[in-house]
Amino acid sequence: MNSSMYSVSISKDTIPGPWTRVYDTQYTVRDALLYDNISINVRLPESNVDSIFTFKVSKVKTQIGETVNLSWTALFFPLAGQYFAYHTYRENRTIFSVRSNGVRYGIYNQSTKYTYLTRPFNSTNIMFEIKDITLDDAGYYNGGTGAGAAWSGGGVVLIVKGKPSKPKITGDLNVDVDKYINLTCCSRPTSAPDYYTKLVTLSYTWFVNETKMGRETKDTLILYVTRDLKYNRYSCTATEEDMESDRSDLVQINPLYGPDRIIIIPAPKLNINDKLTVREGETIGPFVCTADCNPLCNITWRVKTSDGFSDARSEMGTLLQQALQRNIKYFRCQANRGFNTLKQGIPLDVQYLDDILLYFNGEIKSNIELNENAPLRILCRVDGNPAPTIRLSRGQADTELDERQGVWLNYTIDTARCTDTDTYRCRGTSTGFINTDTVININVLCNTRFDKAGRFKSSYGSKSGMDTTINVAVPIIANPPPQSSDFKWDGPKPVSARTTLSTGDVSYKHVIENFIPVKDHTYFGNYTLSYKGQQSLESQSTLKVTLNKSACFELTRNL
């Protein structure tokens, strides 16, 4: 056929291929070793005449170390000359030559590798034996009277099978849980020739903890990652037909997870408000913080105060002993793994009780003097947590004036009286704390006046005589105390009464004791007590002494 273009159709076994235009006298059929017969159908341009040539692919498979017989049928055996047998793999070489009277293996009559088996020697049925097969024996065997004839068709391809290489499992073994991981069993065929191995498809067997995984036959194993996978060991083998590779090295999946389930040891005992009750000035800790992580999380502690968060004193996940102040609100353990963070804290209820402060009319003093009818305002302040109880009392009897819970207690008297003179006590109490107290002495200045609530006897009876006196006791209120010399009695007779002043159980209550003489009947009558020359003890109060016929000495007070 002499043409510049041909139409070619390749049939592989019994399956015809499409028509292809070829502009050469050669055409390469790929993957020919996968088939038993290759048929080439050639047509000239504008012709329907088929020219078909069928090539039989003869293949012999063996294994390393075995002995194999190869054979084919020659088109003819030369009457004169030699028939050469060729082995073509990485190079083309002559393995023996046959004449009608014998065989030569190179320059030798015998070979430890090859043995020609055909008899008679000039037969077209070529058969020989190859001993101790190695991978180098693989390749194409054919014969003829010259090297070019070795490629004219026929012959045998010897395939030497070796077990696949020991696999290596590849893939990222560090995978987050709840994701998928792809493990690949990487192996390659070792059979020869290499152009055959390119056509080989290996099958794979996967093992978990030395147990075969029945349904997994591909080179890739897809697994859903859970935490429990860290206990598994995976391996694989590769198989070419009946040749299985050695087992791969074991691999272990490292599931990445966390941080989860932060645990603080010892577990803080929280109150009903889910806070840890502590006292200012005390120490807490150490607390050990752990988190379920793989790989291990970075554990840090933070402290929250009224100024915000800052680093707390900690070491390798342990919160060291901490001195507590009231501005500390929270200790927080933080576990970090990459971009994953988990936090858990210890809320604090820091309890404290401050010293109580007492204000009088807005000032802190311990002794106060004020005039009667002036306003009096007492403020008690004590800061504490929980809110303390504040109690205001007065006097040695500790008479309660007011009590309330909170920071402030306000007590107001719009117009102070002399009777408000006393020692006042503010007390702050809180369960578990020592009471805190402070006192103030309030002294209300007031004018001298008759004490209406005091014991006063207005009628007296007596005989007269040179040594006879009447003891008259007059209760008064005065602050500061008056002088006894400022009091004078006026009556029927000028008298020089002996006067003494005594103070009662409170500083503003006094008793004026007077000893009025009654020498004879002329001393009987009305007597008036005056203070600093005034016949008045506030509100025009006058004291009178009257004597009647029954010799009754009477003292009266007119308001």
PDB file of N, CA and C in Angstrom, residues 310-364:
ATOM      1  N   SER A 310      -7.176  40.698  84.067  1.00  0.00           N
ATOM      2  CA  SER A 310      -5.714  40.701  83.992  1.00  0.00           C
ATOM      3  C   SER A 310      -5.237  39.296  84.337  1.00  0.00           C
ATOM      4  N   ASP A 311      -3.942  39.050  84.105  1.00  0.00           N
ATOM      5  CA  ASP A 311      -3.383  37.734  84.394  1.00  0.00           C
ATOM      6  C   ASP A 311      -3.333  37.502  85.901  1.00  0.00           C
ATOM      7  N   ALA A 312      -3.705  36.277  86.290  1.00  0.00           N
ATOM      8  CA  ALA A 312      -3.620  35.881  87.695  1.00  0.00           C
ATOM      9  C   ALA A 312      -2.337  35.091  87.913  1.00  0.00           C
ATOM     10  N   ARG A 313      -1.923  35.004  89.151  1.00  0.00           N
ATOM     11  CA  ARG A 313      -0.723  34.240  89.476  1.00  0.00           C
ATOM     12  C   ARG A 313      -1.027  32.758  89.308  1.00  0.00           C
ATOM     13  N   SER A 314      -0.397  32.161  88.311  1.00  0.00           N
ATOM     14  CA  SER A 314      -0.648  30.753  88.038  1.00  0.00           C
ATOM     15  C   SER A 314       0.621  30.112  87.511  1.00  0.00           C
ATOM     16  N   GLU A 315       0.608  28.782  87.535  1.00  0.00           N
ATOM     17  CA  GLU A 315       1.778  28.032  87.079  1.00  0.00           C
ATOM     18  C   GLU A 315       1.306  26.689  86.567  1.00  0.00           C
ATOM     19  N   MET A 316       1.514  26.451  85.267  1.00  0.00           N
ATOM     20  CA  MET A 316       1.182  25.175  84.626  1.00  0.00           C
ATOM     21  C   MET A 316      -0.258  24.749  84.940  1.00  0.00           C
ATOM     22  N   GLY A 317      -1.180  25.671  84.733  1.00  0.00           N
ATOM     23  CA  GLY A 317      -2.594  25.355  84.915  1.00  0.00           C
ATOM     24  C   GLY A 317      -3.081  25.423  86.343  1.00  0.00           C
ATOM     25  N   THR A 318      -2.216  25.777  87.280  1.00  0.00           N
ATOM     26  CA  THR A 318      -2.602  25.844  88.692  1.00  0.00           C
ATOM     27  C   THR A 318      -2.680  27.299  89.126  1.00  0.00           C
ATOM     28  N   LEU A 319      -3.841  27.674  89.653  1.00  0.00           N
ATOM     29  CA  LEU A 319      -4.000  28.998  90.234  1.00  0.00           C
ATOM     30  C   LEU A 319      -3.357  28.976  91.616  1.00  0.00           C
ATOM     31  N   LEU A 320      -2.313  29.773  91.783  1.00  0.00           N
ATOM     32  CA  LEU A 320      -1.618  29.812  93.066  1.00  0.00           C
ATOM     33  C   LEU A 320      -2.449  30.553  94.107  1.00  0.00           C
ATOM     34  N   GLN A 321      -2.017  30.478  95.368  1.00  0.00           N
ATOM     35  CA  GLN A 321      -2.767  31.135  96.428  1.00  0.00           C
ATOM     36  C   GLN A 321      -2.908  32.626  96.133  1.00  0.00           C
ATOM     37  N   GLN A 322      -4.128  33.118  96.329  1.00  0.00           N
ATOM     38  CA  GLN A 322      -4.447  34.507  96.018  1.00  0.00           C
ATOM     39  C   GLN A 322      -4.979  35.198  97.272  1.00  0.00           C
ATOM     40  N   ALA A 323      -4.408  36.376  97.607  1.00  0.00           N
ATOM     41  CA  ALA A 323      -4.963  37.204  98.680  1.00  0.00           C
ATOM     42  C   ALA A 323      -6.152  37.974  98.121  1.00  0.00           C
ATOM     43  N   LEU A 324      -7.232  37.985  98.855  1.00  0.00           N
ATOM     44  CA  LEU A 324      -8.492  38.506  98.339  1.00  0.00           C
ATOM     45  C   LEU A 324      -8.740  39.938  98.798  1.00  0.00           C
ATOM     46  N   GLN A 325      -9.170  40.735  97.842  1.00  0.00           N
ATOM     47  CA  GLN A 325      -9.644  42.084  98.100  1.00  0.00           C
ATOM     48  C   GLN A 325     -11.075  42.192  97.571  1.00  0.00           C
ATOM     49  N   ARG A 326     -11.791  43.162  98.060  1.00  0.00           N
ATOM     50  CA  ARG A 326     -13.201  43.274  97.699  1.00  0.00           C
ATOM     51  C   ARG A 326     -13.427  43.576  96.222  1.00  0.00           C
ATOM     52  N   ASN A 327     -12.405  44.122  95.556  1.00  0.00           N
ATOM     53  CA  ASN A 327     -12.599  44.466  94.148  1.00  0.00           C
ATOM     54  C   ASN A 327     -12.392  43.265  93.220  1.00  0.00           C
ATOM     55  N   ILE A 328     -12.035  42.109  93.787  1.00  0.00           N
ATOM     56  CA  ILE A 328     -11.873  40.898  92.968  1.00  0.00           C
ATOM     57  C   ILE A 328     -13.248  40.252  92.808  1.00  0.00           C
ATOM     58  N   LYS A 329     -13.658  40.107  91.555  1.00  0.00           N
ATOM     59  CA  LYS A 329     -14.989  39.601  91.272  1.00  0.00           C
ATOM     60  C   LYS A 329     -14.987  38.151  90.787  1.00  0.00           C
ATOM     61  N   TYR A 330     -13.856  37.723  90.173  1.00  0.00           N
ATOM     62  CA  TYR A 330     -13.962  36.501  89.383  1.00  0.00           C
ATOM     63  C   TYR A 330     -12.562  35.966  89.091  1.00  0.00           C
ATOM     64  N   PHE A 331     -12.377  34.656  89.216  1.00  0.00           N
ATOM     65  CA  PHE A 331     -11.199  33.978  88.675  1.00  0.00           C
ATOM     66  C   PHE A 331     -11.666  33.067  87.551  1.00  0.00           C
ATOM     67  N   ARG A 332     -10.951  33.125  86.434  1.00  0.00           N
ATOM     68  CA  ARG A 332     -11.409  32.368  85.255  1.00  0.00           C
ATOM     69  C   ARG A 332     -10.271  31.514  84.697  1.00  0.00           C
ATOM     70  N   CYS A 333     -10.583  30.225  84.525  1.00  0.00           N
ATOM     71  CA  CYS A 333      -9.666  29.309  83.845  1.00  0.00           C
ATOM     72  C   CYS A 333      -9.992  29.326  82.360  1.00  0.00           C
ATOM     73  N   GLN A 334      -8.956  29.441  81.538  1.00  0.00           N
ATOM     74  CA  GLN A 334      -9.146  29.509  80.082  1.00  0.00           C
ATOM     75  C   GLN A 334      -8.259  28.461  79.427  1.00  0.00           C
ATOM     76  N   ALA A 335      -8.893  27.571  78.640  1.00  0.00           N
ATOM     77  CA  ALA A 335      -8.181  26.521  77.916  1.00  0.00           C
ATOM     78  C   ALA A 335      -8.192  26.859  76.429  1.00  0.00           C
ATOM     79  N   ASN A 336      -7.002  26.874  75.830  1.00  0.00           N
ATOM     80  CA  ASN A 336      -6.874  27.233  74.418  1.00  0.00           C
ATOM     81  C   ASN A 336      -6.197  26.111  73.650  1.00  0.00           C
ATOM     82  N   ARG A 337      -6.786  25.783  72.483  1.00  0.00           N
ATOM     83  CA  ARG A 337      -6.145  24.890  71.508  1.00  0.00           C
ATOM     84  C   ARG A 337      -6.353  25.517  70.140  1.00  0.00           C
ATOM     85  N   GLY A 338      -5.302  26.167  69.678  1.00  0.00           N
ATOM     86  CA  GLY A 338      -5.439  26.872  68.410  1.00  0.00           C
ATOM     87  C   GLY A 338      -6.464  27.984  68.542  1.00  0.00           C
ATOM     88  N   PHE A 339      -7.461  27.937  67.649  1.00  0.00           N
ATOM     89  CA  PHE A 339      -8.513  28.944  67.685  1.00  0.00           C
ATOM     90  C   PHE A 339      -9.687  28.513  68.571  1.00  0.00           C
ATOM     91  N   ASN A 340      -9.576  27.373  69.205  1.00  0.00           N
ATOM     92  CA  ASN A 340     -10.650  26.863  70.052  1.00  0.00           C
ATOM     93  C   ASN A 340     -10.374  27.244  71.502  1.00  0.00           C
ATOM     94  N   THR A 341     -11.377  27.826  72.137  1.00  0.00           N
ATOM     95  CA  THR A 341     -11.227  28.322  73.504  1.00  0.00           C
ATOM     96  C   THR A 341     -12.435  27.911  74.335  1.00  0.00           C
ATOM     97  N   LEU A 342     -12.164  27.518  75.572  1.00  0.00           N
ATOM     98  CA  LEU A 342     -13.228  27.216  76.524  1.00  0.00           C
ATOM     99  C   LEU A 342     -12.875  27.888  77.848  1.00  0.00           C
ATOM    100  N   LYS A 343     -13.883  28.472  78.484  1.00  0.00           N
ATOM    101  CA  LYS A 343     -13.651  29.222  79.716  1.00  0.00           C
ATOM    102  C   LYS A 343     -14.590  28.724  80.809  1.00  0.00           C
ATOM    103  N   GLN A 344     -14.079  28.723  82.017  1.00  0.00           N
ATOM    104  CA  GLN A 344     -14.909  28.424  83.185  1.00  0.00           C
ATOM    105  C   GLN A 344     -14.335  29.174  84.374  1.00  0.00           C
ATOM    106  N   GLY A 345     -15.221  29.783  85.138  1.00  0.00           N
ATOM    107  CA  GLY A 345     -14.738  30.656  86.195  1.00  0.00           C
ATOM    108  C   GLY A 345     -15.244  30.293  87.570  1.00  0.00           C
ATOM    109  N   ILE A 346     -14.672  30.995  88.536  1.00  0.00           N
ATOM    110  CA  ILE A 346     -15.094  30.901  89.936  1.00  0.00           C
ATOM    111  C   ILE A 346     -15.573  32.290  90.338  1.00  0.00           C
ATOM    112  N   PRO A 347     -16.897  32.539  90.301  1.00  0.00           N
ATOM    113  CA  PRO A 347     -17.397  33.840  90.759  1.00  0.00           C
ATOM    114  C   PRO A 347     -17.217  33.960  92.280  1.00  0.00           C
ATOM    115  N   LEU A 348     -16.825  35.115  92.713  1.00  0.00           N
ATOM    116  CA  LEU A 348     -16.533  35.320  94.132  1.00  0.00           C
ATOM    117  C   LEU A 348     -17.572  36.217  94.795  1.00  0.00           C
ATOM    118  N   ASP A 349     -17.897  35.866  96.006  1.00  0.00           N
ATOM    119  CA  ASP A 349     -18.700  36.735  96.876  1.00  0.00           C
ATOM    120  C   ASP A 349     -17.780  37.119  98.040  1.00  0.00           C
ATOM    121  N   VAL A 350     -17.040  38.221  97.841  1.00  0.00           N
ATOM    122  CA  VAL A 350     -16.063  38.655  98.845  1.00  0.00           C
ATOM    123  C   VAL A 350     -16.797  39.430  99.930  1.00  0.00           C
ATOM    124  N   GLN A 351     -16.813  38.884 101.122  1.00  0.00           N
ATOM    125  CA  GLN A 351     -17.520  39.516 102.230  1.00  0.00           C
ATOM    126  C   GLN A 351     -16.539  40.326 103.081  1.00  0.00           C
ATOM    127  N   TYR A 352     -17.043  41.450 103.599  1.00  0.00           N
ATOM    128  CA  TYR A 352     -16.204  42.325 104.405  1.00  0.00           C
ATOM    129  C   TYR A 352     -17.106  43.207 105.261  1.00  0.00           C
ATOM    130  N   LEU A 353     -16.516  43.815 106.273  1.00  0.00           N
ATOM    131  CA  LEU A 353     -17.233  44.765 107.122  1.00  0.00           C
ATOM    132  C   LEU A 353     -16.251  45.867 107.494  1.00  0.00           C
ATOM    133  N   ASP A 354     -16.543  47.073 107.030  1.00  0.00           N
ATOM    134  CA  ASP A 354     -15.667  48.220 107.306  1.00  0.00           C
ATOM    135  C   ASP A 354     -15.940  48.781 108.698  1.00  0.00           C
ATOM    136  N   ASP A 355     -15.010  49.623 109.162  1.00  0.00           N
ATOM    137  CA  ASP A 355     -15.257  50.377 110.397  1.00  0.00           C
ATOM    138  C   ASP A 355     -16.408  51.339 110.158  1.00  0.00           C
ATOM    139  N   ILE A 356     -17.239  51.468 111.173  1.00  0.00           N
ATOM    140  CA  ILE A 356     -18.412  52.322 111.034  1.00  0.00           C
ATOM    141  C   ILE A 356     -18.005  53.791 111.203  1.00  0.00           C
ATOM    142  N   LEU A 357     -18.666  54.639 110.482  1.00  0.00           N
ATOM    143  CA  LEU A 357     -18.432  56.081 110.555  1.00  0.00           C
ATOM    144  C   LEU A 357     -19.701  56.754 111.066  1.00  0.00           C
ATOM    145  N   LEU A 358     -19.540  57.770 111.931  1.00  0.00           N
ATOM    146  CA  LEU A 358     -20.671  58.497 112.498  1.00  0.00           C
ATOM    147  C   LEU A 358     -20.493  59.971 112.165  1.00  0.00           C
ATOM    148  N   TYR A 359     -21.502  60.520 111.525  1.00  0.00           N
ATOM    149  CA  TYR A 359     -21.483  61.926 111.135  1.00  0.00           C
ATOM    150  C   TYR A 359     -22.519  62.686 111.964  1.00  0.00           C
ATOM    151  N   PHE A 360     -22.131  63.867 112.463  1.00  0.00           N
ATOM    152  CA  PHE A 360     -23.086  64.764 113.130  1.00  0.00           C
ATOM    153  C   PHE A 360     -23.164  66.031 112.299  1.00  0.00           C
ATOM    154  N   ASN A 361     -24.378  66.259 111.804  1.00  0.00           N
ATOM    155  CA  ASN A 361     -24.604  67.423 110.933  1.00  0.00           C
ATOM    156  C   ASN A 361     -23.537  67.525 109.844  1.00  0.00           C
ATOM    157  N   GLY A 362     -23.171  66.313 109.292  1.00  0.00           N
ATOM    158  CA  GLY A 362     -22.255  66.264 108.163  1.00  0.00           C
ATOM    159  C   GLY A 362     -20.801  66.207 108.518  1.00  0.00           C
ATOM    160  N   GLU A 363     -20.447  66.227 109.828  1.00  0.00           N
ATOM    161  CA  GLU A 363     -19.051  66.199 110.234  1.00  0.00           C
ATOM    162  C   GLU A 363     -18.793  65.000 111.126  1.00  0.00           C
ATOM    163  N   ILE A 364     -17.536  64.500 111.039  1.00  0.00           N
ATOM    164  CA  ILE A 364     -17.137  63.397 111.899  1.00  0.00           C
ATOM    165  C   ILE A 364     -16.471  63.986 113.140  1.00  0.00           C
TER     166      ILE A 364
END
